[in-house]
Coordinates of C-alpha atoms in Angstrom, one line a residue:
M94 CA -142.0 195.5 -16.4
A95 CA -140.5 192.1 -15.6
F96 CA -142.3 188.9 -16.6
E97 CA -143.5 186.1 -14.5
A98 CA -142.5 182.5 -15.5
H99 CA -145.1 179.8 -15.4
T100 CA -145.4 176.1 -16.5
F101 CA -148.2 173.7 -17.1
Q102 CA -148.4 170.0 -18.0
T103 CA -149.9 168.4 -21.0
Y104 CA -149.7 165.1 -22.8
T105 CA -148.6 163.5 -26.1
P106 CA -150.9 161.2 -28.1
S107 CA -149.2 158.3 -26.4
G108 CA -150.1 159.7 -23.0
K109 CA -146.6 160.8 -22.0
A110 CA -146.6 163.9 -19.8
Y111 CA -144.5 166.9 -20.7
T112 CA -144.1 170.5 -19.4
L113 CA -144.6 173.7 -21.3
H114 CA -143.3 177.1 -20.2
Y115 CA -144.8 180.5 -20.7
K116 CA -144.2 184.1 -19.6
I117 CA -146.7 186.8 -18.5
W118 CA -146.0 190.5 -18.5
G119 CA -148.5 192.4 -16.5
A120 CA -149.9 189.4 -14.7
N121 CA -152.1 191.6 -12.4
N122 CA -153.5 193.6 -15.3
P123 CA -157.1 193.1 -16.4
K124 CA -157.8 189.6 -17.7
D125 CA -160.1 191.0 -20.4
K126 CA -157.0 192.8 -21.8
T127 CA -155.0 189.6 -22.5
L128 CA -152.9 189.2 -25.5
I129 CA -151.6 185.7 -26.3
C130 CA -148.4 185.7 -28.3
V131 CA -147.3 182.6 -30.2
H132 CA -143.9 182.4 -32.0
G133 CA -142.8 181.1 -35.3
L134 CA -141.2 177.7 -36.2
T135 CA -137.7 178.6 -34.8
G136 CA -138.8 181.2 -32.3
N137 CA -139.8 181.2 -28.6
S138 CA -141.3 183.4 -25.9
G139 CA -138.3 185.6 -25.8
D140 CA -139.3 187.1 -29.2
F141 CA -142.1 189.0 -27.4
R142 CA -139.9 190.7 -24.7
Y143 CA -140.3 194.2 -26.2
I144 CA -144.1 193.8 -26.9
G145 CA -144.6 192.4 -23.4
E146 CA -142.8 195.2 -21.7
Q147 CA -144.4 198.0 -23.7
L148 CA -148.0 196.8 -23.8
S149 CA -148.1 195.7 -20.1
T150 CA -146.8 199.1 -18.8
E151 CA -148.3 201.5 -21.3
E152 CA -151.5 199.8 -22.3
N153 CA -152.3 197.9 -19.1
M154 CA -152.4 194.6 -21.0
R155 CA -151.7 191.1 -19.8
V156 CA -149.3 189.7 -22.3
V157 CA -148.8 185.9 -22.4
A158 CA -146.1 184.3 -24.5
I159 CA -145.6 180.5 -24.7
D160 CA -142.7 178.3 -25.5
M161 CA -144.2 175.7 -27.8
A162 CA -142.9 172.2 -27.3
G163 CA -139.3 171.7 -28.4
R164 CA -138.4 175.4 -28.0
N165 CA -136.5 177.3 -25.3
D166 CA -137.4 176.0 -21.8
S167 CA -140.3 173.7 -22.8
D168 CA -139.8 170.0 -23.0
Y169 CA -138.7 168.2 -26.2
F170 CA -140.8 165.4 -27.6
E171 CA -139.3 161.9 -27.7
D172 CA -141.1 161.3 -31.0
P173 CA -140.4 164.1 -33.4
L174 CA -143.6 163.3 -35.3
D175 CA -145.5 164.8 -32.4
Y176 CA -144.4 168.3 -33.6
N177 CA -147.6 168.8 -35.6
F178 CA -150.5 171.2 -35.7
E179 CA -152.9 168.8 -34.0
Q180 CA -150.6 168.6 -31.0
Y181 CA -149.9 172.3 -31.0
L182 CA -153.6 173.0 -30.9
K183 CA -154.0 170.6 -27.9
D184 CA -151.2 172.4 -26.2
I185 CA -152.8 175.8 -26.9
D186 CA -156.0 174.5 -25.4
G187 CA -154.0 173.7 -22.3
L188 CA -152.6 177.2 -22.2
L189 CA -156.0 178.8 -22.6
K190 CA -157.4 176.8 -19.7
E191 CA -154.3 177.6 -17.6
I192 CA -154.7 181.4 -18.1
D193 CA -158.5 181.3 -17.9
C194 CA -159.2 182.4 -21.5
T195 CA -161.6 179.8 -22.7
A196 CA -164.7 181.9 -22.9
P197 CA -165.8 183.3 -26.3
A198 CA -163.9 186.4 -27.4
S199 CA -162.0 186.6 -24.2
C200 CA -158.5 187.3 -25.5
D201 CA -156.5 188.8 -28.4
W202 CA -154.0 186.8 -30.4
L203 CA -150.6 187.7 -31.9
G204 CA -149.2 185.0 -34.1
V205 CA -145.8 185.2 -35.7
S206 CA -145.5 183.0 -38.8
M207 CA -146.4 179.5 -37.5
G208 CA -148.1 181.2 -34.5
G209 CA -150.4 182.9 -37.0
L210 CA -151.3 179.5 -38.7
I211 CA -152.2 178.1 -35.3
G212 CA -154.2 181.2 -34.7
F213 CA -156.3 180.6 -37.9
Y214 CA -157.3 177.2 -36.5
V215 CA -158.2 178.6 -33.1
A216 CA -160.0 181.6 -34.5
G217 CA -162.1 179.5 -36.9
R218 CA -163.7 177.5 -34.1
E219 CA -167.3 178.1 -33.0
N220 CA -167.3 180.3 -30.0
S221 CA -163.6 180.9 -30.4
P222 CA -161.8 182.6 -27.4
I223 CA -160.0 184.9 -29.9
R224 CA -161.5 188.3 -30.1
R225 CA -159.0 189.9 -32.5
L226 CA -156.1 188.5 -34.5
V227 CA -152.8 190.1 -35.2
L228 CA -150.7 188.3 -37.8
D229 CA -147.0 188.8 -38.3
D230 CA -146.0 188.0 -41.9
I231 CA -148.3 185.0 -42.5
G232 CA -151.3 184.2 -44.6
P233 CA -153.4 181.1 -45.4
E234 CA -151.0 180.2 -48.2
V235 CA -147.2 179.7 -48.0
P236 CA -145.3 179.1 -51.3
K237 CA -143.5 175.8 -51.8
E238 CA -140.2 177.6 -52.4
D239 CA -140.3 179.2 -49.0
L240 CA -141.1 175.9 -47.3
E241 CA -138.1 174.3 -49.1
Y242 CA -135.9 177.2 -48.0
I243 CA -137.0 176.7 -44.4
A244 CA -136.5 173.0 -44.5
Q245 CA -132.9 173.5 -45.7
F246 CA -132.3 176.2 -43.2
I247 CA -133.4 174.2 -40.1
T248 CA -131.6 171.1 -41.1
T249 CA -128.2 172.9 -41.6
P250 CA -126.0 172.5 -38.5
A251 CA -125.1 175.8 -36.9
E252 CA -122.9 176.3 -33.8
Y253 CA -121.2 179.4 -32.4
D254 CA -118.6 180.0 -29.6
R255 CA -120.8 182.8 -28.2
P256 CA -124.2 184.2 -29.0
E257 CA -122.5 187.5 -29.9
D258 CA -120.8 185.7 -32.7
L259 CA -124.2 185.2 -34.4
V260 CA -125.0 188.9 -34.6
P261 CA -123.0 189.7 -37.8
L262 CA -124.5 186.7 -39.5
L263 CA -128.0 187.8 -38.6
K264 CA -127.3 191.3 -39.9
M265 CA -126.3 189.8 -43.3
A266 CA -130.0 189.0 -43.9
L267 CA -130.8 192.8 -43.9
G268 CA -132.4 193.7 -47.2
S269 CA -133.3 190.1 -48.0
P270 CA -136.6 188.2 -48.0
Y271 CA -135.8 186.9 -44.5
S272 CA -134.7 190.2 -43.0
R273 CA -136.1 191.2 -39.6
G274 CA -135.5 194.8 -40.4
N275 CA -133.2 197.4 -38.7
M276 CA -132.7 197.0 -35.0
S277 CA -130.5 198.6 -32.3
E278 CA -127.4 196.8 -31.2
D279 CA -129.0 195.7 -27.9
Q280 CA -131.9 194.3 -29.9
W281 CA -129.6 192.3 -32.2
L282 CA -127.9 190.9 -29.2
H283 CA -131.2 190.0 -27.5
F284 CA -132.2 188.2 -30.7
A285 CA -129.0 186.2 -30.8
R286 CA -129.3 185.2 -27.2
T287 CA -132.9 184.3 -27.6
Y288 CA -132.1 182.2 -30.7
T289 CA -129.3 180.2 -29.1
R290 CA -128.7 177.8 -26.2
K291 CA -125.6 176.2 -24.9
N292 CA -125.0 172.6 -26.0
N293 CA -123.3 169.9 -24.1
N294 CA -120.1 170.5 -26.1
G295 CA -119.9 174.1 -24.8
K296 CA -120.9 175.6 -28.1
F297 CA -124.1 177.6 -28.8
G298 CA -126.7 176.1 -31.2
R299 CA -130.3 176.8 -32.1
N300 CA -132.7 177.1 -29.1
M301 CA -134.9 174.3 -30.4
D302 CA -135.1 170.6 -30.8
A303 CA -133.4 169.4 -34.0
G304 CA -136.2 166.9 -34.2
I305 CA -138.6 169.6 -35.4
A306 CA -137.0 169.3 -38.8
V307 CA -138.1 165.7 -39.1
M308 CA -141.6 166.6 -40.1
F309 CA -140.3 168.3 -43.2
H310 CA -138.8 165.0 -44.4
Q311 CA -141.9 162.9 -43.8
Q312 CA -144.0 164.2 -46.6
P313 CA -143.5 165.9 -50.0
L314 CA -143.2 169.7 -49.6
G315 CA -145.9 171.6 -51.5
T316 CA -147.6 174.9 -51.1
L317 CA -149.2 175.2 -47.7
D318 CA -152.9 175.9 -48.2
L319 CA -155.3 176.9 -45.4
W320 CA -157.8 178.8 -47.4
E321 CA -160.6 176.5 -46.2
V322 CA -159.7 177.3 -42.6
W323 CA -159.5 181.0 -43.5
K324 CA -163.2 180.9 -44.5
Q325 CA -164.1 180.3 -40.9
V326 CA -162.2 183.2 -39.5
S327 CA -164.5 186.1 -38.9
Q328 CA -162.6 188.2 -36.3
P329 CA -161.1 191.6 -37.0
I330 CA -157.5 191.1 -38.2
L331 CA -154.4 193.2 -38.4
A332 CA -152.1 191.6 -41.0
I333 CA -148.5 192.8 -40.8
R334 CA -146.5 192.1 -44.0
G335 CA -142.7 192.5 -44.5
G336 CA -142.3 194.4 -47.7
L337 CA -139.4 192.1 -48.7
S338 CA -141.1 188.9 -47.7
T339 CA -141.7 186.1 -50.2
L340 CA -143.3 183.8 -47.6
F341 CA -146.2 186.2 -47.3
P342 CA -146.4 187.6 -50.8
Q343 CA -148.5 190.5 -51.9
Y344 CA -150.9 188.3 -53.9
V345 CA -151.8 186.3 -50.7
A346 CA -152.4 189.6 -48.8
D347 CA -154.6 190.9 -51.6
K348 CA -156.6 187.6 -51.7
M349 CA -157.1 187.9 -47.9
L350 CA -158.5 191.4 -48.3
K351 CA -160.9 190.3 -51.0
T352 CA -162.1 187.1 -49.2
K353 CA -162.3 188.2 -45.6
N354 CA -165.3 186.8 -43.8
G355 CA -167.1 188.8 -41.2
N356 CA -165.2 191.7 -39.7
R357 CA -162.6 193.8 -41.5
I358 CA -158.9 193.1 -42.1
D359 CA -156.3 195.9 -42.0
L360 CA -153.0 195.4 -43.8
V361 CA -149.8 197.2 -42.8
T362 CA -146.6 196.7 -44.7
M363 CA -143.2 197.2 -43.0
E364 CA -141.0 198.0 -46.0
D365 CA -137.6 197.4 -44.5
C366 CA -138.5 193.9 -43.3
G367 CA -138.8 190.5 -44.8
H368 CA -139.9 187.4 -42.9
V369 CA -140.5 188.3 -40.2
P370 CA -140.7 191.9 -38.9
S371 CA -139.1 191.6 -35.5
L372 CA -141.7 193.5 -33.6
Y373 CA -138.9 194.7 -31.4
R374 CA -139.0 198.4 -32.4
R375 CA -141.3 200.9 -30.8
D376 CA -142.6 202.1 -34.2
Q377 CA -143.7 198.5 -34.9
I378 CA -145.2 197.9 -31.5
D379 CA -147.0 201.2 -31.6
I380 CA -148.9 200.1 -34.7
I381 CA -150.2 197.0 -32.8
A382 CA -151.0 199.0 -29.7
D383 CA -152.9 201.6 -31.6
W384 CA -154.9 199.0 -33.5
L385 CA -155.8 197.1 -30.3
R386 CA -156.7 200.4 -28.6
H387 CA -159.1 201.4 -31.3
P388 CA -161.1 198.3 -32.2
P389 CA -162.0 198.2 -35.9
L390 CA -165.6 198.6 -36.9

């Protein structure tokens, strides 16, 4: 099923208007079967193509995937310091209003890495619109070493003659803590095309604003700790962990299992993946579909 492209307008703290883009697969499917998908730091809505296509056609779901500011088709901020969780939450509130999912427990949430952290904040609110939460390789704690790796990665210039040239480099991560797992050739190519955009010089670079990296240089990097936010999250959770991941280590997953408030948490480990499982493959998407189809007690 093809997606519909939509936009809405929101504002920076200084009052400047900007436009965010989002996609909907299954726009005419029941509103009470809405799954909101939020990507990671360097991702965008294209990461959810395979989930959107499968869940909208086979599960009759309405799948909504946003391009957060500075990614893909959404506007870039003039002030890079606006790339922060406070602004992201304001933008998500705009999306929830736009797709009519503001009522308590009116939608499900799939958060990849950064999208999961945003999900913690939204889920922890009183009368949260999130009914159930699916997390892709993220917990309330991110080790300092992984934040340092990410900071170095996103500040290293990268340009390619064609998106296809990126595929062999992406495959080099297989078996590492940052592996997306095995994929088909078409899926690797989709990832490369989603990850890149054509620059003014004709080369292809990252499909994101370079200013996003500025936040990593404005404050000392330490372990990211959202355990206090975690205490407020009571919804059922499916936590997906890459077996090779260091960003979502086993000890964090174990602590989540022991300290979960309210409804249960289910943990699934995808052994051939690191950070993050791509969620491109049918076997991965089937796990999510089955969990959403059979609500946990």
